[in-house]
Short mmCIF file of C-alpha atoms and ligand atoms in Angstrom, two decimals:
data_model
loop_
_atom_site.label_atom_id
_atom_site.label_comp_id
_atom_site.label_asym_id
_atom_site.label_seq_id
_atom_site.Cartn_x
_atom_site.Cartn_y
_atom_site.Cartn_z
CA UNK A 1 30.59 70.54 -12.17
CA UNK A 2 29.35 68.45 -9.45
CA UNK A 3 31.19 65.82 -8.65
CA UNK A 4 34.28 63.33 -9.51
CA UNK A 5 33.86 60.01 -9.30
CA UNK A 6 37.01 57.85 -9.72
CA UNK A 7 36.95 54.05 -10.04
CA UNK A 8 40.32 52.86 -8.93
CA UNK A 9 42.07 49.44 -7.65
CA UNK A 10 45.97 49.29 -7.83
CA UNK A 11 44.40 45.58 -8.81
CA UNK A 12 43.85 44.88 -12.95
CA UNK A 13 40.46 43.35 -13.90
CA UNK A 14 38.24 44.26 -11.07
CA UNK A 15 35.75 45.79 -13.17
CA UNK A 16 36.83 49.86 -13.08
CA UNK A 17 36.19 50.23 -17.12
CA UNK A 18 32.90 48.34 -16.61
CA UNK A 19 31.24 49.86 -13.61
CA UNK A 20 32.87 53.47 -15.05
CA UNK A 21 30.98 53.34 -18.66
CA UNK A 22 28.25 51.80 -16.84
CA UNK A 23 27.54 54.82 -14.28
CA UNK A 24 28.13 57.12 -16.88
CA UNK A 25 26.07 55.65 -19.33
CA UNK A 26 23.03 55.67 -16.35
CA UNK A 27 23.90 59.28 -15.27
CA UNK A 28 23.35 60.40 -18.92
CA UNK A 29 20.52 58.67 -19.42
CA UNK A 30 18.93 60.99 -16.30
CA UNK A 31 20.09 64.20 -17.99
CA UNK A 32 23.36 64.60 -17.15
CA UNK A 33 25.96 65.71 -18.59
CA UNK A 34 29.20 63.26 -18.42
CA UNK A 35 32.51 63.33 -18.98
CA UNK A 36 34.56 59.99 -18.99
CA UNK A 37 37.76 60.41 -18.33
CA UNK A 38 40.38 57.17 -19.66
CA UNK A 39 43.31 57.35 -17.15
CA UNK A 40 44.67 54.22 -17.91
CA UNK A 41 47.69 53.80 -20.66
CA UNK A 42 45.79 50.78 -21.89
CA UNK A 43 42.64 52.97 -22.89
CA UNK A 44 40.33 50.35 -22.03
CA UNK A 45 37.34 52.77 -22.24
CA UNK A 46 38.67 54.39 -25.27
CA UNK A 47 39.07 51.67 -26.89
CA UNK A 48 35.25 51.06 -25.99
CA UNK A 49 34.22 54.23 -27.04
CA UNK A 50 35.63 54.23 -30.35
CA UNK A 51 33.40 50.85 -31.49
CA UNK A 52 30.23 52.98 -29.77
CA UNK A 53 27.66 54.03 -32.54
CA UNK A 54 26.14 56.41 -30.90
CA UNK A 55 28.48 58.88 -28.70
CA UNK A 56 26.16 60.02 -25.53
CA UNK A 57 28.96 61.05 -23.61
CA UNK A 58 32.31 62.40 -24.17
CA UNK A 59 35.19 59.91 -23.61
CA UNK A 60 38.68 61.47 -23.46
CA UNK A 61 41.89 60.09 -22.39
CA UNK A 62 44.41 61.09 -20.07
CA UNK A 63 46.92 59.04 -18.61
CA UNK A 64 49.16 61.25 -16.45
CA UNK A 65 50.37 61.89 -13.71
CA UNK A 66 49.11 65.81 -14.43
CA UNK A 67 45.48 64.99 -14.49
CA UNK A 68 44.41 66.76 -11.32
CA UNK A 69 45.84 70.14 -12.85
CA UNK A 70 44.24 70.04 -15.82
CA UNK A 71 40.60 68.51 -14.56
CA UNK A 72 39.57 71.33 -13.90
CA UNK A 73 39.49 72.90 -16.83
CA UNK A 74 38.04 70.08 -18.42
CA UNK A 75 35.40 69.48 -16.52
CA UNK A 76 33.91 72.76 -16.40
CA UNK A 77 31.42 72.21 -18.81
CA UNK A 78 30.00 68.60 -17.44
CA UNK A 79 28.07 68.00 -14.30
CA UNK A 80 29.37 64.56 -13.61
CA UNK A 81 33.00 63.55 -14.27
CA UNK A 82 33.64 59.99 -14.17
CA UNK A 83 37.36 58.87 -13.96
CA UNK A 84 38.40 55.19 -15.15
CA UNK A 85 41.89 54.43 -13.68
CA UNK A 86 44.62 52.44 -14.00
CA UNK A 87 45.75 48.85 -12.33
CA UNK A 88 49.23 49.28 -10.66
CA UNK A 89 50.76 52.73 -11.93
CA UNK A 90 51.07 54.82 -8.17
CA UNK A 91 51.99 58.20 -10.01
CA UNK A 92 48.42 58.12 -11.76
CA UNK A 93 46.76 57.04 -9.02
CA UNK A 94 47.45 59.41 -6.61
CA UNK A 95 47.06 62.30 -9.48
CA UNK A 96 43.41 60.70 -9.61
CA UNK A 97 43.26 60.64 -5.86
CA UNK A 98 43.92 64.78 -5.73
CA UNK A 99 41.13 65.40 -8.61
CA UNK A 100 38.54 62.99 -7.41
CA UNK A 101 35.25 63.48 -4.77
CA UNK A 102 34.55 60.24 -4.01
CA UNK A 103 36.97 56.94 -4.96
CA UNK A 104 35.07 53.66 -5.71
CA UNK A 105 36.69 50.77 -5.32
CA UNK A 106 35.68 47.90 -7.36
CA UNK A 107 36.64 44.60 -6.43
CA UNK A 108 35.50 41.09 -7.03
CA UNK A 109 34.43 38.31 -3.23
CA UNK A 110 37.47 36.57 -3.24
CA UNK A 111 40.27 37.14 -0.62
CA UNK A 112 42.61 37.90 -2.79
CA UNK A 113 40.86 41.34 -3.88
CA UNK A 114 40.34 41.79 -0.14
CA UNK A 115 44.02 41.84 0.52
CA UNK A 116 45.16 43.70 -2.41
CA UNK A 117 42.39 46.59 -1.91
CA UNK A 118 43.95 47.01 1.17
CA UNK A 119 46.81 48.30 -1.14
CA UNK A 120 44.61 50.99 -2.68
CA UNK A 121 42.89 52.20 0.90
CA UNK A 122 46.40 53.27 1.75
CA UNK A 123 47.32 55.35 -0.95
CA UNK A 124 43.84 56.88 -0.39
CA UNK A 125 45.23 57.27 3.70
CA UNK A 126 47.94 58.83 2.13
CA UNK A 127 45.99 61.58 0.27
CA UNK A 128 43.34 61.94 2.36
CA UNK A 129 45.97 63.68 4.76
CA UNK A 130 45.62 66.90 2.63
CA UNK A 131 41.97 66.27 1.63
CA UNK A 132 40.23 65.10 4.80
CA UNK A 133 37.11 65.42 2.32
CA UNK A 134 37.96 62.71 0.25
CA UNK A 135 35.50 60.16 0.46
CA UNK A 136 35.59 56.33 -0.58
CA UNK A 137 33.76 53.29 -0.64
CA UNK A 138 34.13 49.42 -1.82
CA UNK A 139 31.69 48.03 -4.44
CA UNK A 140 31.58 44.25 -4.71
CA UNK A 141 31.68 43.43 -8.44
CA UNK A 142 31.10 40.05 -10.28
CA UNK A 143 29.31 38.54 -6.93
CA UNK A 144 27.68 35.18 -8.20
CA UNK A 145 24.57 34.73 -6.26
CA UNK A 146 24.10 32.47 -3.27
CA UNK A 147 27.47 31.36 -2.52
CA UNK A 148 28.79 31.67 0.73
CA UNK A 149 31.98 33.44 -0.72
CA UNK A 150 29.68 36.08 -1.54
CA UNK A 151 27.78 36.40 1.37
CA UNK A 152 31.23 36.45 3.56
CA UNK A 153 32.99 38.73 1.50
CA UNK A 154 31.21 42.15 3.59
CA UNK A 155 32.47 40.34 6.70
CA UNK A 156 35.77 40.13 5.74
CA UNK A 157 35.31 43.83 3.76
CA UNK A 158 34.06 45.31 7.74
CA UNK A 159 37.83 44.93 8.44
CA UNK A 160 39.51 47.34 6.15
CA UNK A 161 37.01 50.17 7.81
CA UNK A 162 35.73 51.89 4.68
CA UNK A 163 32.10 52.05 3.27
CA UNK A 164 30.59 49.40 1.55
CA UNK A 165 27.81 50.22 -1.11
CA UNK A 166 24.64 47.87 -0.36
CA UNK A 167 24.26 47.93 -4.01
CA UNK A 168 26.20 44.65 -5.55
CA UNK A 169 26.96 44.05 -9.11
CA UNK A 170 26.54 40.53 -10.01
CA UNK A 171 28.34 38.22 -12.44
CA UNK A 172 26.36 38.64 -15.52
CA UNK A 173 27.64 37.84 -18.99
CA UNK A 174 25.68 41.26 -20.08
CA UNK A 175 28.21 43.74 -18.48
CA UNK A 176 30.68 41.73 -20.95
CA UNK A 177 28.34 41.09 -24.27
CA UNK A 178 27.62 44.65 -24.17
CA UNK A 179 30.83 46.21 -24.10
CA UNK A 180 32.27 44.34 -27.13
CA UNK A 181 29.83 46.02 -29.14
CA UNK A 182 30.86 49.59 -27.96
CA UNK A 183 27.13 49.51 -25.97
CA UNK A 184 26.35 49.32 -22.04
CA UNK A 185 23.82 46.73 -21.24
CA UNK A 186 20.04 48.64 -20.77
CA UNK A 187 17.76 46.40 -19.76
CA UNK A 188 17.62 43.58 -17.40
CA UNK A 189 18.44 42.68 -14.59
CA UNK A 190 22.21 43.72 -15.18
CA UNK A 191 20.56 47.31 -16.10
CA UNK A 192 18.77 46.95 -12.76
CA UNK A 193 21.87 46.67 -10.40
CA UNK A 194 23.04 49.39 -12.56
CA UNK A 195 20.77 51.92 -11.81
CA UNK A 196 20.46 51.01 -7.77
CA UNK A 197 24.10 51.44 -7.85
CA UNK A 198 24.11 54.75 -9.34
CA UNK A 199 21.44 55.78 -6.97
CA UNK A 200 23.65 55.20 -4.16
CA UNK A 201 26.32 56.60 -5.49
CA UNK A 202 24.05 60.17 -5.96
CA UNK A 203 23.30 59.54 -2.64
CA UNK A 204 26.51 60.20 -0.71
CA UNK A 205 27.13 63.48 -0.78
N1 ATP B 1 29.84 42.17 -13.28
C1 ATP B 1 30.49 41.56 -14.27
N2 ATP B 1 29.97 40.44 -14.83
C2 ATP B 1 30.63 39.82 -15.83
N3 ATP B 1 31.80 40.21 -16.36
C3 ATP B 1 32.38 41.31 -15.83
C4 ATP B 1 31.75 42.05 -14.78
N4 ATP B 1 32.57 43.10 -14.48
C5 ATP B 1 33.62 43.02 -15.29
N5 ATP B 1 33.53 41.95 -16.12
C6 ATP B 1 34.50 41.51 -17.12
O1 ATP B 1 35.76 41.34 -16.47
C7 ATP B 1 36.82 41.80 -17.27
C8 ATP B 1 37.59 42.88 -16.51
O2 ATP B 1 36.73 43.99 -16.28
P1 ATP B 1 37.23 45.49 -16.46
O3 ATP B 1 38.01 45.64 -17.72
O4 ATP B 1 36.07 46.36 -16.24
O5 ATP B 1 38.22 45.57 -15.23
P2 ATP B 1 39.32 46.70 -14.94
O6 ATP B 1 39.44 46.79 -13.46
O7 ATP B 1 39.01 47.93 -15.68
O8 ATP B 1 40.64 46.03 -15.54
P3 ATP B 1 42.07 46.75 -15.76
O9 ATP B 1 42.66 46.81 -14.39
O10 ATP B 1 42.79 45.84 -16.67
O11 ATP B 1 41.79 48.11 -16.32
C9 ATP B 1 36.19 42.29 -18.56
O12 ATP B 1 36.27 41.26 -19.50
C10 ATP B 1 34.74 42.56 -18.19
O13 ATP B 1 33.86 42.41 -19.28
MG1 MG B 2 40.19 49.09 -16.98
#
C-alpha cells in the first residue's frame, strides 16, 4: 500500500463523498488498485456504491473510532486507500487522522467554510504532535467561475497556513447528475478538473 488519502471537514456538505469517489474512480482508471473506505455513519459513499453497475473499486464501510487499527490489515492488498469521513463526529476523525498520509480538506469559497475549516486544521495540530509526517492540504470545491468570492477565497485560505491545491473543483451539476446514478462523471470538463486534481494529489509525496 502506498498511500492514505483522507477527505475530512468537521463541516457536512463540503464535498468529501464527491471529491473521495471521484479520486478513486480516476486512480483506478490509471491502474490502481483502490480501496474506498465509508467512515461516515451516514454511508454516503455506500449508499453510492450500492446503485453502481459496475463495481471498479471496492467500497467498504467503517465508521469507528477503531479504524486506524484495523487499516492496516485492510489495506494490504490495495495501492491507494481513499478514506471518506464524517461531518462533526471528533472520535472518527481523529481515528482517520492516525491512519491517514495526507488529509484533504474540502471546502466550498465562502467564509463560513473558511472559519469552520479552521476547526478541522486543529484537530489535525492535535495529531500531527505524534505524526509530524502527517501532511494536509485545502481543496476549494464548488468554486463558480469569475466571481470575486472565488478569486478571494486563497487570500483569505493564506491565513490558516496550510497548503492549498492549485487544482479547483468547480460548481458543475455533473459531480451531482453522476452520482445519483451510482456513476462518477468521465468526461468533460468536470472529468478534467478531476484528473488535474488527482495529479496533484500523486504529486505530494
Ligand atoms: N463541485 C460540485 N459541483 C456541484 N455539486 C457538488 C459539487 N461537490 C459536491 N456537490 C454536491 O453537494 C452536495 C454535498 O456534497 P458531498 O455529499 O460530497 O459533501 P460531504 O462533505 O460528503 O457531505 P457530508 O458532510 O454530509 O458527508 C451533494 O449533493 C453533491 O452532489
Ligand atoms: Mg459525505
Amino acid at each position: 500500500m502506498d498511500m492514505i488519502y483522507a477527505f475530512l471537514n468537521q463541516k457536512g456538505g463540503v464535498g468529501k463523498t464527491t471529491l473521495s469517489i471521484h479520486t478513486a474512480a480516476e486512480l483506478t482508471r490509471r491502474k490502481r488498485r483502490v480501496l474506498l473506505i465509508d467512515a461516515d455513519p451516514q454511508g454516503s459513499a455506500l449508499a453510492w456504491s450500492n446503485c453502481r453497475e459496475t463495481p471498479d473499486f471496492t467500497v467498504v464501510g467503517m465508521a469507528k473510532s477503531s479504524l486506524h487499527k484495523e487499516i492496516q490489515q485492510l489495506a494490504s492488498a490495495y495501492d491507494d486507500v481513499i478514506i471518506d469521513g464524517p461531518p462533526r463526529v471528533t472520535e472518527l476523525a481523529r481515528s482517520i487522522l492516525l491512519a491517514a498520509d495526507l488529509v484533504v480538506i474540502p471546502l466550498q469559497p465562502s467564509p463560513m467554510d473558511v472559519w469552520a475549516a479552521a476547526e478541522t486544521i486543529d484537530l489535525i495540530r492535535e495529531a500531527q504532535l505524534y505524526k509530524p509526517d502527517l501532511r494536509c492540504v485545502l481543496a476549494i470545491n464548488r468554486k463558480i467561475a469569475n466571481t470575486a468570492i472565488g478569486r478571494d477565497v486563497r487570500e483569505v485560505l493564506t491565513e490558516l497556513d496550510v497548503p492549498i491545491m492549485k487544482s479547483d473543483i468547480g460548481q458543475r451539476v455533473a459531480f451531482a447528475e453522476s452520482a445519483a446514478s451510482g456513476g462518477t462523471v468521465a468526461r468533460g470538463k468536470a472529468a478534467k478538473e478531476i484528473k488535474k486534481f488527482v495529479d496533484e494529489l500523486r504529486r505530494i509525496k
